[in-house]
Short mmCIF file of C-alpha atoms in Angstrom, two decimals:
data_model
loop_
_atom_site.label_atom_id
_atom_site.label_comp_id
_atom_site.label_asym_id
_atom_site.label_seq_id
_atom_site.Cartn_x
_atom_site.Cartn_y
_atom_site.Cartn_z
CA MET A 1 0.00 0.00 -0.02
CA THR A 2 1.26 3.50 -0.82
CA TYR A 3 1.10 6.07 1.90
CA LEU A 4 1.04 9.81 1.42
CA ARG A 5 3.16 11.91 3.63
CA PRO A 6 1.45 14.58 5.68
CA LEU A 7 1.87 18.12 4.44
CA SER A 8 5.04 19.78 5.71
CA ARG A 9 4.85 23.18 7.38
CA GLN A 10 6.54 24.71 4.35
CA THR A 11 3.85 23.27 2.03
CA VAL A 12 1.06 24.60 4.27
CA THR A 13 2.68 28.01 4.35
CA GLU A 14 3.09 28.07 0.54
CA GLU A 15 -0.56 27.07 0.00
CA ALA A 16 -1.77 29.70 2.51
CA LEU A 17 0.43 32.31 0.87
CA GLU A 18 -1.03 31.59 -2.57
CA ARG A 19 -4.63 31.64 -1.22
CA VAL A 20 -4.15 35.01 0.49
CA LYS A 21 -2.33 36.41 -2.53
CA ALA A 22 -5.16 35.30 -4.83
CA TYR A 23 -7.66 37.03 -2.51
CA ILE A 24 -5.62 40.25 -2.65
CA LEU A 25 -5.41 40.08 -6.47
CA SER A 26 -9.12 39.26 -6.87
CA GLY A 27 -9.95 42.97 -6.84
CA LYS A 28 -12.25 42.64 -3.80
CA LEU A 29 -9.94 44.96 -1.81
CA LYS A 30 -8.66 48.39 -2.68
CA GLU A 31 -5.51 50.19 -1.57
CA GLY A 32 -5.61 50.90 2.17
CA ASP A 33 -8.23 48.31 2.98
CA GLN A 34 -7.60 46.22 6.08
CA LEU A 35 -7.10 42.46 5.76
CA PRO A 36 -8.57 39.97 8.24
CA THR A 37 -6.64 39.66 11.50
CA GLU A 38 -4.25 36.84 12.38
CA ILE A 39 -6.98 35.14 14.41
CA GLN A 40 -9.57 35.55 11.66
CA LEU A 41 -7.30 34.20 8.91
CA SER A 42 -6.19 31.36 11.15
CA LYS A 43 -9.83 30.25 11.52
CA MET A 44 -10.71 30.90 7.90
CA LEU A 45 -7.79 28.84 6.52
CA GLY A 46 -7.51 26.29 9.32
CA ILE A 47 -3.90 27.07 10.01
CA SER A 48 -1.88 28.22 13.01
CA ARG A 49 -1.35 31.86 13.86
CA ASN A 50 2.43 31.33 13.37
CA THR A 51 1.74 30.27 9.80
CA VAL A 52 -0.42 33.37 9.29
CA ARG A 53 2.46 35.54 10.59
CA GLU A 54 4.84 33.91 8.12
CA VAL A 55 2.41 34.57 5.30
CA PHE A 56 2.05 38.26 6.29
CA ILE A 57 5.82 38.72 6.53
CA ARG A 58 6.30 37.25 3.08
CA LEU A 59 3.49 39.26 1.56
CA GLN A 60 4.91 42.44 2.99
CA ALA A 61 8.36 41.57 1.59
CA GLN A 62 6.71 41.06 -1.82
CA GLY A 63 5.04 44.47 -1.63
CA PHE A 64 1.43 43.24 -1.37
CA ILE A 65 0.66 44.45 2.14
CA GLU A 66 1.75 46.83 4.82
CA ILE A 67 1.91 45.68 8.46
CA ARG A 68 1.18 48.55 10.80
CA ARG A 69 2.14 47.73 14.37
CA GLY A 70 -0.85 48.00 16.72
CA LYS A 71 -3.23 48.76 13.83
CA GLY A 72 -3.32 45.70 11.60
CA VAL A 73 -2.47 44.59 8.09
CA PHE A 74 -3.44 46.75 5.08
CA LEU A 75 -3.35 46.37 1.33
CA ALA A 76 -0.29 48.26 0.09
CA ASP A 77 -0.23 51.11 -2.40
CA ARG A 78 -0.28 49.29 -5.74
CA SER A 79 1.91 51.84 -7.48
CA LYS A 80 4.67 51.19 -4.91
CA PHE A 81 4.11 47.45 -5.32
CA TYR A 82 4.46 47.67 -9.12
CA GLN A 83 7.60 49.81 -8.70
CA LYS A 84 9.15 47.25 -6.37
CA VAL A 85 8.38 44.36 -8.72
CA PHE A 86 9.86 46.29 -11.62
CA ILE A 87 13.03 47.47 -9.90
CA ASP A 88 13.68 44.01 -8.37
CA TRP A 89 13.34 42.50 -11.84
CA PHE A 90 15.62 45.18 -13.33
CA HIS A 91 18.33 44.72 -10.74
CA ALA A 92 18.17 40.90 -10.94
CA ASN A 93 18.34 40.87 -14.75
CA ASN A 94 20.29 44.02 -15.62
CA VAL A 95 22.97 42.28 -17.66
CA LYS A 96 20.47 39.92 -19.37
CA ILE A 97 18.18 42.90 -20.28
CA GLN A 98 21.16 44.78 -21.80
CA GLN A 99 22.22 41.73 -23.81
CA LEU A 100 18.68 41.01 -24.95
CA LEU A 101 18.25 44.59 -26.20
CA GLU A 102 21.64 44.44 -27.97
CA VAL A 103 20.52 41.30 -29.81
CA ARG A 104 17.18 42.87 -30.70
CA LEU A 105 18.93 45.97 -32.02
CA ALA A 106 21.19 43.77 -34.16
CA LEU A 107 18.44 41.55 -35.54
CA GLU A 108 15.11 43.36 -35.76
CA PRO A 109 15.91 46.49 -37.85
CA VAL A 110 17.58 44.42 -40.57
CA THR A 111 14.68 41.95 -40.43
CA ALA A 112 12.18 44.75 -40.97
CA GLN A 113 14.34 46.02 -43.81
CA ILE A 114 14.36 42.64 -45.56
CA ALA A 115 10.65 42.05 -44.80
CA ALA A 116 9.77 45.28 -46.60
CA GLY A 117 10.91 43.72 -49.85
CA ASN A 118 9.17 40.37 -49.30
CA ILE A 119 5.97 40.98 -47.36
CA THR A 120 2.66 40.16 -49.06
CA ASP A 121 -0.58 42.11 -48.97
CA GLU A 122 -2.14 39.30 -46.91
CA GLU A 123 0.70 39.58 -44.34
CA ILE A 124 0.16 43.31 -44.16
CA ARG A 125 -3.54 42.70 -43.42
CA GLU A 126 -2.62 40.21 -40.69
CA LEU A 127 -0.20 42.72 -39.16
CA GLU A 128 -2.94 45.37 -39.14
CA GLU A 129 -5.35 42.97 -37.35
CA ILE A 130 -2.68 42.02 -34.83
CA HIS A 131 -1.87 45.68 -34.22
CA GLU A 132 -5.57 46.49 -33.68
CA ARG A 133 -5.84 43.74 -31.05
CA PHE A 134 -2.61 45.02 -29.49
CA LYS A 135 -4.09 48.59 -29.22
CA GLN A 136 -7.24 47.28 -27.58
CA ALA A 137 -5.25 45.27 -25.03
CA ILE A 138 -3.14 48.35 -24.11
CA GLU A 139 -6.24 50.46 -23.74
CA LYS A 140 -7.84 47.85 -21.47
CA GLY A 141 -4.64 47.43 -19.47
CA ASP A 142 -4.51 43.74 -20.35
CA ALA A 143 -0.77 43.07 -20.14
CA GLU A 144 -1.04 39.38 -21.12
CA GLU A 145 -3.04 40.10 -24.23
CA ALA A 146 -0.69 42.98 -25.15
CA VAL A 147 2.28 40.67 -24.77
CA ALA A 148 0.69 37.98 -26.93
CA ASN A 149 -0.06 40.43 -29.76
CA ASP A 150 3.23 42.22 -29.57
CA GLU A 151 4.86 38.82 -29.89
CA ARG A 152 2.69 37.97 -32.92
CA PHE A 153 3.43 41.39 -34.53
CA HIS A 154 7.22 40.99 -34.35
CA LEU A 155 7.12 37.28 -35.24
CA LYS A 156 5.05 38.05 -38.34
CA ILE A 157 7.73 40.45 -39.54
CA PHE A 158 10.44 37.80 -39.09
CA GLU A 159 8.26 35.37 -41.06
CA ALA A 160 7.76 37.97 -43.79
CA SER A 161 11.56 38.36 -44.16
CA ARG A 162 11.64 34.80 -45.65
CA ASN A 163 14.98 34.33 -43.86
CA GLU A 164 14.99 31.05 -41.91
CA MET A 165 18.13 31.87 -39.97
CA LEU A 166 16.73 35.16 -38.70
CA LEU A 167 13.52 33.39 -37.75
CA PHE A 168 15.51 30.71 -35.92
CA PHE A 169 17.42 33.29 -33.84
CA TYR A 170 14.25 35.16 -33.03
CA ASN A 171 12.45 32.00 -31.89
CA SER A 172 15.41 31.17 -29.55
CA LEU A 173 14.87 34.54 -27.87
CA MET A 174 11.15 34.00 -27.27
CA PRO A 175 11.29 32.84 -23.60
CA SER A 176 13.51 35.80 -22.53
CA LEU A 177 11.45 38.18 -24.66
CA ARG A 178 8.19 37.03 -23.08
CA GLU A 179 9.47 37.81 -19.58
CA TYR A 180 10.80 41.21 -20.77
CA ARG A 181 7.52 42.08 -22.48
CA MET A 182 5.45 41.23 -19.41
CA LYS A 183 7.42 43.93 -17.53
CA VAL A 184 7.33 46.60 -20.25
CA PHE A 185 3.60 46.13 -20.76
CA SER A 186 2.74 46.31 -17.05
CA PRO A 187 2.81 49.25 -14.58
CA PRO A 188 4.91 51.28 -14.00
CA ALA A 189 6.09 51.01 -17.67
CA GLN A 190 4.45 53.01 -20.43
CA PRO A 191 3.19 50.40 -22.96
CA TYR A 192 1.25 52.96 -24.99
CA ILE A 193 4.49 54.27 -26.55
CA ALA A 194 4.56 51.08 -28.65
CA ILE A 195 1.33 51.95 -30.45
CA PRO A 196 2.64 54.80 -32.65
CA ALA A 197 5.95 52.92 -33.01
CA HIS A 198 4.09 49.86 -34.48
CA GLU A 199 2.13 52.15 -36.75
CA LYS A 200 5.31 53.69 -38.19
CA ILE A 201 6.70 50.19 -38.83
CA LEU A 202 3.42 49.22 -40.52
CA ASP A 203 3.43 52.35 -42.70
CA ALA A 204 6.98 51.57 -43.88
CA LEU A 205 6.08 47.97 -44.65
CA ARG A 206 2.91 48.99 -46.58
CA ALA A 207 5.12 51.32 -48.64
CA ARG A 208 7.69 48.53 -49.14
CA ASP A 209 10.22 51.12 -47.98
CA ALA A 210 13.18 49.09 -46.68
CA ALA A 211 15.18 52.01 -45.34
CA ARG A 212 12.18 53.46 -43.45
CA ALA A 213 11.26 50.01 -42.07
CA HIS A 214 14.78 49.62 -40.75
CA GLN A 215 14.72 53.08 -39.12
CA ALA A 216 11.19 52.63 -37.63
CA MET A 217 12.13 49.32 -36.01
CA LEU A 218 15.42 50.74 -34.71
CA ALA A 219 13.65 53.72 -33.21
CA HIS A 220 11.02 51.44 -31.64
CA ILE A 221 13.53 49.28 -29.84
CA GLU A 222 15.67 52.27 -28.77
CA GLU A 223 12.52 53.92 -27.35
CA THR A 224 11.52 50.87 -25.27
CA LYS A 225 15.09 50.58 -24.06
CA ALA A 226 15.09 54.24 -22.95
CA ASP A 227 11.69 53.75 -21.26
CA VAL A 228 12.90 50.73 -19.23
CA ILE A 229 16.14 52.36 -18.13
CA GLY A 230 14.37 55.68 -17.44
CA ILE A 231 11.75 54.02 -15.21
CA ALA A 232 14.44 52.13 -13.30
CA ARG A 233 16.43 55.31 -12.71
CA SER A 234 13.30 57.20 -11.63
CA ILE A 235 12.34 54.47 -9.10
CA GLU A 236 15.92 54.39 -7.74
CA SER A 237 15.90 58.17 -7.33
CA GLN A 238 12.52 58.06 -5.54
CA GLN A 239 13.71 55.31 -3.21
CA ARG A 240 16.81 57.29 -2.30
CA SER A 241 14.67 60.33 -1.41
CA ASP A 242 12.06 58.32 0.69
#
């Protein structure tokens, strides 16, 4: 007979952490709202108060909540939370981000240039549809949908280049690019700057203007690079002054 081991304390803490985090992210609370007390959460989740304390400590470290001694636990300012997530990601991946952008700058402008000479009318229409969905996602603040359509937009240009080696290199970057895109299409980044940039790329491709397509893609990547670095520097400056 196979026996299952009882849950370890670490497993219980992890499960409780995810349940409370899901509650916070459900939208039922707004910034400054008070969370249930230690005793209340202990009863609600069927866990010890020590486990609840561990959960609170970790949620505060992750920027979700603010523990005010003698007053209780409150939902943290989301803007500060987003800033913390962004700057932690930036510091942990600084070299990788720089290298990723260097590769994009090397590959994507020349790919757009080549695509301008090979793209079909059908592919132009597909790009227009993708861009429209991308715009709608940005306007709704739907980062996941924005990421998916930004990915499709750039991939379609690589496919239109008819260059299998360029497409191979781009596909190998996809996992790193997906993580990067999730950050640049979420607060505190400014994802809307990509809308006019994509439109300039589209205009150049419609005109089959290789030089303009190269320049539009180069400017797009340079702009997102400046946005990411600028936001990181702004958050660092704000943290120093706090």
